[in-house]
Amino acid sequence: MAIKIALAGNPNSGKTTMFNELTGSSQYVGNWPGVTVEKKEGKLRGHKDVIIQDLPGIYSLSPYTLEEVVTRNYLVNEKPDAIINIVDASNIERNLYLTTQLTEIGIPVIIALNMIDVVQKNGDVIDMKKLKDSLGCEVVETSALKGIGLKEVTQRAVNLAQAKANFEPKHTFSVPVEKALSQIEELIAGSDSNISSRWLAIKLFEHDEKVLSSISLSKEVLDKINGITAICESDLDDDGESIITNERYTYINSVIKTSLRKGSKSDMTPS
Ligand code: BGO
């Protein structure tokens, strides 16, 4: 059976450039079912049994835009064998917000740290080992524009896909949130065995209406989940969705602090 690798990333991260480089002329363009969002897939050059699925450029996996919903429905329901997350290395802080969400789905993620030529030009230094250790996934420096690192990132993605290993993100939330999430996970265990229970638990904690309406839970279980979330919200004096968002940013700040050293040219604004 063919291996399916999804390309996910923020708008302007270089996704189209990379997709074109990886697939050449073997592209098929259509629409995602029921929506006018472009769907592009193609065969990886030199690998007739590896399909690269391009996903819409997005900043988050929230339920608020068509592109986000298309992307997360595909990842959660269709389950590609691996995700290449294209991260604009020259805007790493903003791009890692999506990364923290992609790694929660349970599909192996490899990061293409793209625009590395821009980072080098700016004199910035990214400590690859520290970045890899704190994110818990493989990271490869790439320049889609200059064709650097593309073979390596795709070969590693194919290896990850073939290994079919379970993927556990390094990122965890604060103690009270983790406690609530594990209680919710216990309550929903077995409700939809196709979807990662941790991902579902986070979405339920965030009061995600789209996920709530897509799974069937008894009123009793739903009441318990709402009770668990309400206790945590009251303890942290915020709503579930904001708690998760804020904790993602706190985590990203800690990753950036340990792995990025800004060069002097970075702060100069172009005239
Ligand atoms: C323009 N390095 C550099 N330096 N640039 C890159 C790289 C890289 O690794 N990868 C992509 N780019 P998209 P999304 C442009 O179009 O693939 C550039 O949204 C321009 N256009 O060439 O479109 C890429 O699909 C005029 O730049 O991203 C493109 O994710 C002047 O990043 C841009 C300068 O890439 C976005 C750049 C008319």
Coordinates of C-alpha atoms and ligand atoms in Angstrom, one line a residue:
M1 CA 0.0 0.0 0.0
A2 CA 1.2 3.5 -0.8
I3 CA 2.6 5.6 2.0
K4 CA 0.9 9.0 2.6
I5 CA 2.8 11.9 3.9
A6 CA 1.0 15.2 4.7
L7 CA 2.7 18.6 4.4
A8 CA 1.4 21.0 7.0
G9 CA 2.5 24.5 7.9
N10 CA 1.7 28.2 8.3
P11 CA 0.9 30.3 5.2
N12 CA 4.2 31.7 3.7
S13 CA 6.3 29.0 5.4
G14 CA 7.4 27.8 1.9
K15 CA 4.9 24.9 1.6
T16 CA 4.0 25.4 -2.0
T17 CA 7.7 25.8 -3.0
M18 CA 8.5 22.5 -1.1
F19 CA 5.5 20.7 -2.5
N20 CA 6.5 21.6 -6.1
E21 CA 10.1 20.5 -5.5
L22 CA 9.0 17.2 -4.0
T23 CA 6.4 16.2 -6.5
G24 CA 7.5 17.9 -9.8
S25 CA 4.9 17.4 -12.5
S26 CA 3.1 14.5 -10.8
Q27 CA 0.5 16.7 -9.2
Y28 CA -3.3 16.3 -8.9
V29 CA -5.3 19.4 -8.0
G30 CA -8.9 19.2 -6.9
N31 CA -11.1 20.5 -4.0
W32 CA -11.6 19.1 -0.5
P33 CA -15.0 17.4 -0.3
G34 CA -17.9 19.9 0.1
V35 CA -15.7 23.0 0.3
T36 CA -13.9 25.3 -2.2
V37 CA -10.6 24.8 -0.6
E38 CA -7.9 23.6 -3.0
K39 CA -6.6 20.0 -2.5
K40 CA -3.3 19.1 -4.0
E41 CA -1.5 15.8 -3.9
G42 CA 1.4 14.3 -5.9
K43 CA 3.9 11.5 -5.9
L44 CA 7.2 12.0 -4.3
R45 CA 9.9 12.2 -7.0
G46 CA 11.6 8.8 -7.4
H47 CA 9.1 7.1 -5.1
K48 CA 6.0 6.0 -7.0
D49 CA 4.5 4.5 -3.8
V50 CA 4.8 7.7 -1.7
I51 CA 2.0 10.3 -1.9
I52 CA 2.6 13.8 -0.7
Q53 CA -0.7 15.4 0.5
D54 CA -0.5 19.2 0.6
L55 CA -2.7 20.7 3.3
P56 CA -4.0 24.3 3.5
G57 CA -1.7 26.9 5.1
I58 CA -3.0 27.4 8.6
Y59 CA -1.8 28.9 11.9
S60 CA -3.7 26.6 14.3
L61 CA -6.0 23.5 14.4
S62 CA -8.9 25.4 15.9
P63 CA -12.4 25.0 14.5
Y64 CA -12.7 28.6 13.3
T65 CA -11.7 28.6 9.6
L66 CA -12.6 26.2 6.7
E67 CA -8.9 25.6 6.1
E68 CA -8.3 24.6 9.8
V69 CA -11.3 22.3 9.8
V70 CA -10.3 20.7 6.5
T71 CA -6.8 20.1 7.8
R72 CA -7.7 18.7 11.2
N73 CA -10.5 16.5 9.8
Y74 CA -8.0 15.0 7.3
L75 CA -5.3 14.4 9.9
V76 CA -7.6 13.0 12.6
N77 CA -9.9 10.9 10.4
E78 CA -7.7 9.9 7.4
K79 CA -4.5 9.5 9.4
P80 CA -1.6 10.0 7.0
D81 CA 1.5 7.8 7.9
A82 CA 3.6 10.9 8.8
I83 CA 3.4 14.7 8.8
I84 CA 6.1 17.0 7.5
N85 CA 5.6 20.2 9.4
I86 CA 7.1 23.1 7.5
V87 CA 8.3 25.7 10.0
D88 CA 9.5 29.1 8.8
A89 CA 12.7 29.1 10.8
S90 CA 12.9 32.9 10.5
N91 CA 9.6 33.2 12.3
I92 CA 10.0 30.1 14.5
E93 CA 8.1 31.4 17.5
R94 CA 4.9 32.0 15.6
N95 CA 5.2 28.8 13.6
L96 CA 5.7 26.5 16.6
Y97 CA 2.1 27.2 17.8
L98 CA 0.8 24.9 15.0
T99 CA 3.6 22.4 15.8
T100 CA 2.4 22.0 19.4
Q101 CA -1.0 21.0 18.0
L102 CA 0.2 18.7 15.2
T103 CA 2.3 16.6 17.6
E104 CA -0.8 15.9 19.8
I105 CA -2.6 14.0 17.1
G106 CA -0.5 10.9 17.5
I107 CA 0.9 10.8 13.9
P108 CA 4.7 10.9 13.6
V109 CA 5.8 14.5 12.9
I110 CA 9.1 15.6 11.4
I111 CA 9.9 19.3 11.2
A112 CA 11.4 20.8 8.0
L113 CA 13.0 23.9 9.5
N114 CA 12.6 25.9 6.3
M115 CA 14.1 29.3 5.2
I116 CA 17.3 28.2 7.0
D117 CA 19.2 30.3 4.5
V118 CA 17.4 33.4 5.8
V119 CA 18.3 32.5 9.4
Q120 CA 21.9 32.1 8.5
K121 CA 21.9 35.3 6.6
N122 CA 20.5 37.1 9.7
G123 CA 23.3 35.6 11.8
D124 CA 20.8 33.7 14.0
V125 CA 21.8 30.3 15.4
I126 CA 19.3 27.6 16.1
D127 CA 20.6 24.8 18.4
M128 CA 19.2 21.8 16.5
K129 CA 19.8 19.3 19.3
K130 CA 18.1 21.4 21.9
L131 CA 15.2 22.1 19.5
K132 CA 14.8 18.4 18.7
D133 CA 15.0 17.4 22.4
S134 CA 12.5 19.9 23.6
L135 CA 10.0 19.2 20.8
G136 CA 10.5 15.4 20.9
C137 CA 10.6 15.1 17.1
E138 CA 13.1 15.0 14.3
V139 CA 14.1 18.3 12.8
V140 CA 15.9 18.8 9.5
E141 CA 17.2 22.2 8.2
T142 CA 15.8 23.0 4.8
S143 CA 15.7 25.7 2.1
A144 CA 12.9 24.8 -0.3
L145 CA 14.0 27.7 -2.4
K146 CA 17.6 26.4 -2.7
G147 CA 16.7 22.7 -2.6
I148 CA 18.6 22.1 0.6
G149 CA 17.7 19.3 3.0
L150 CA 14.7 18.1 1.0
K151 CA 15.9 14.6 0.3
E152 CA 16.9 14.2 3.9
V153 CA 13.5 15.4 5.3
T154 CA 11.5 13.2 3.0
Q155 CA 13.7 10.1 3.5
R156 CA 13.3 10.5 7.3
A157 CA 9.5 11.0 6.9
V158 CA 9.3 7.8 4.8
N159 CA 11.3 5.9 7.5
L160 CA 9.0 7.2 10.2
A161 CA 6.0 6.3 8.2
Q162 CA 7.3 2.8 7.6
A163 CA 8.2 2.3 11.3
K164 CA 4.6 2.8 12.2
A165 CA 5.7 3.7 15.7
N166 CA 3.4 5.4 18.2
F167 CA 4.2 9.1 18.5
E168 CA 4.2 10.8 21.9
P169 CA 4.7 14.6 22.1
K170 CA 7.2 16.0 24.6
H171 CA 5.0 18.9 25.3
T172 CA 2.9 18.7 28.4
F173 CA 0.6 21.2 30.1
S174 CA 0.6 22.4 33.7
V175 CA -0.1 19.9 36.5
P176 CA -3.8 20.9 37.0
V177 CA -4.5 20.8 33.3
E178 CA -2.7 17.4 32.9
K179 CA -4.8 16.1 35.8
A180 CA -8.0 17.2 34.1
L181 CA -6.9 15.8 30.7
S182 CA -6.1 12.4 32.1
Q183 CA -9.5 12.3 33.9
I184 CA -11.2 13.2 30.7
E185 CA -9.2 10.6 28.8
E186 CA -10.3 7.9 31.2
L187 CA -13.9 8.9 30.8
I188 CA -13.8 8.8 27.0
A189 CA -11.6 5.7 26.7
G190 CA -12.9 3.5 23.8
S191 CA -15.5 6.1 22.7
D192 CA -13.8 6.5 19.3
S193 CA -10.8 4.2 19.1
N194 CA -9.8 5.7 15.7
I195 CA -8.9 9.1 17.3
S196 CA -6.1 9.8 19.8
S197 CA -7.8 10.1 23.2
R198 CA -5.4 12.8 24.3
W199 CA -6.3 14.9 21.3
L200 CA -10.0 14.4 22.0
A201 CA -9.5 15.2 25.7
I202 CA -7.8 18.5 24.9
K203 CA -10.6 19.4 22.4
L204 CA -13.3 18.6 25.0
F205 CA -11.4 20.7 27.6
E206 CA -11.4 23.6 25.1
H207 CA -15.2 23.2 24.7
D208 CA -14.6 22.6 20.9
E209 CA -18.2 22.4 19.6
K210 CA -17.2 20.7 16.3
V211 CA -15.6 17.8 18.2
L212 CA -18.4 17.7 20.7
S213 CA -21.0 17.2 18.0
S214 CA -18.9 14.6 16.2
I215 CA -18.6 12.1 19.0
S216 CA -21.4 10.4 20.9
L217 CA -21.0 10.6 24.6
S218 CA -23.7 10.0 27.2
K219 CA -25.1 12.9 29.1
E220 CA -23.6 11.4 32.3
V221 CA -20.1 11.4 30.7
L222 CA -20.5 14.9 29.3
D223 CA -21.6 16.2 32.7
K224 CA -18.6 14.7 34.3
I225 CA -16.3 16.2 31.7
N226 CA -17.8 19.6 32.1
G227 CA -17.4 19.2 35.9
I228 CA -13.7 18.3 35.6
T229 CA -13.1 21.2 33.2
A230 CA -15.0 23.7 35.4
I231 CA -12.9 22.8 38.5
C232 CA -9.7 23.5 36.5
E233 CA -11.1 26.7 35.0
S234 CA -12.1 27.9 38.4
D235 CA -8.6 27.0 39.9
L236 CA -6.8 28.8 37.0
D237 CA -9.4 31.6 36.7
D238 CA -9.7 31.3 32.9
D239 CA -11.7 29.4 30.3
G240 CA -10.5 26.1 29.0
E241 CA -9.6 27.3 25.5
S242 CA -7.6 30.3 26.8
I243 CA -5.8 28.1 29.4
I244 CA -4.6 25.8 26.6
T245 CA -3.6 28.6 24.3
N246 CA -1.7 30.5 27.0
E247 CA 0.1 27.3 28.1
R248 CA 1.2 26.6 24.5
Y249 CA 2.8 30.0 24.3
T250 CA 4.5 29.6 27.7
Y251 CA 6.0 26.3 26.4
I252 CA 7.0 27.8 23.1
N253 CA 8.8 30.6 24.9
S254 CA 10.8 28.1 26.9
V255 CA 11.7 26.2 23.7
I256 CA 12.8 29.4 22.0
K257 CA 14.8 30.5 25.1
T258 CA 16.9 27.4 25.0
S259 CA 17.3 26.9 21.3
L260 CA 17.5 30.3 19.5
R261 CA 20.3 32.8 19.7
K262 CA 19.5 35.9 17.7
G263 CA 22.2 37.5 15.6
S264 CA 22.7 41.3 15.3
K265 CA 21.3 41.5 11.8
S266 CA 18.0 40.0 12.9
D267 CA 16.8 43.2 14.6
M268 CA 17.6 45.5 11.7
T269 CA 14.5 46.6 9.8
P270 CA 14.9 46.8 6.0
S271 CA 15.0 50.3 4.7
Ligands
BGO1 C1 8.0 34.6 -3.0 N1 14.2 30.3 1.6 C2 13.9 31.5 1.1 N2 14.8 32.4 1.2 N3 12.7 31.7 0.6 C3 11.8 30.7 0.5 C4 12.1 29.4 1.0 C5 13.4 29.2 1.6 O1 13.7 28.1 2.1 N4 11.0 28.6 0.8 C6 10.1 29.4 0.2 N5 10.6 30.7 0.0 P1 5.5 29.7 -0.6 P2 3.4 28.9 1.2 C7 8.6 35.9 -3.3 O2 7.1 34.2 -3.7 O3 6.0 28.4 -1.0 C8 9.9 31.8 -0.5 O4 2.4 30.1 1.5 C9 8.2 36.7 -4.3 N6 7.2 36.3 -5.0 O5 9.9 31.7 -2.9 O6 4.5 30.4 -1.5 C10 9.1 31.6 -1.8 O7 2.9 28.0 0.2 C11 8.8 38.0 -4.4 O8 8.6 33.9 -2.0 O9 4.8 29.6 0.8 C12 8.0 32.6 -1.7 O10 3.7 28.3 2.5 C13 9.9 38.4 -3.6 O11 8.9 32.2 0.5 C14 7.7 32.7 -0.2 C15 10.3 37.5 -2.6 O12 6.7 30.6 -0.2 C16 6.5 31.9 0.3 C17 9.7 36.3 -2.4 C18 6.7 37.1 -6.1

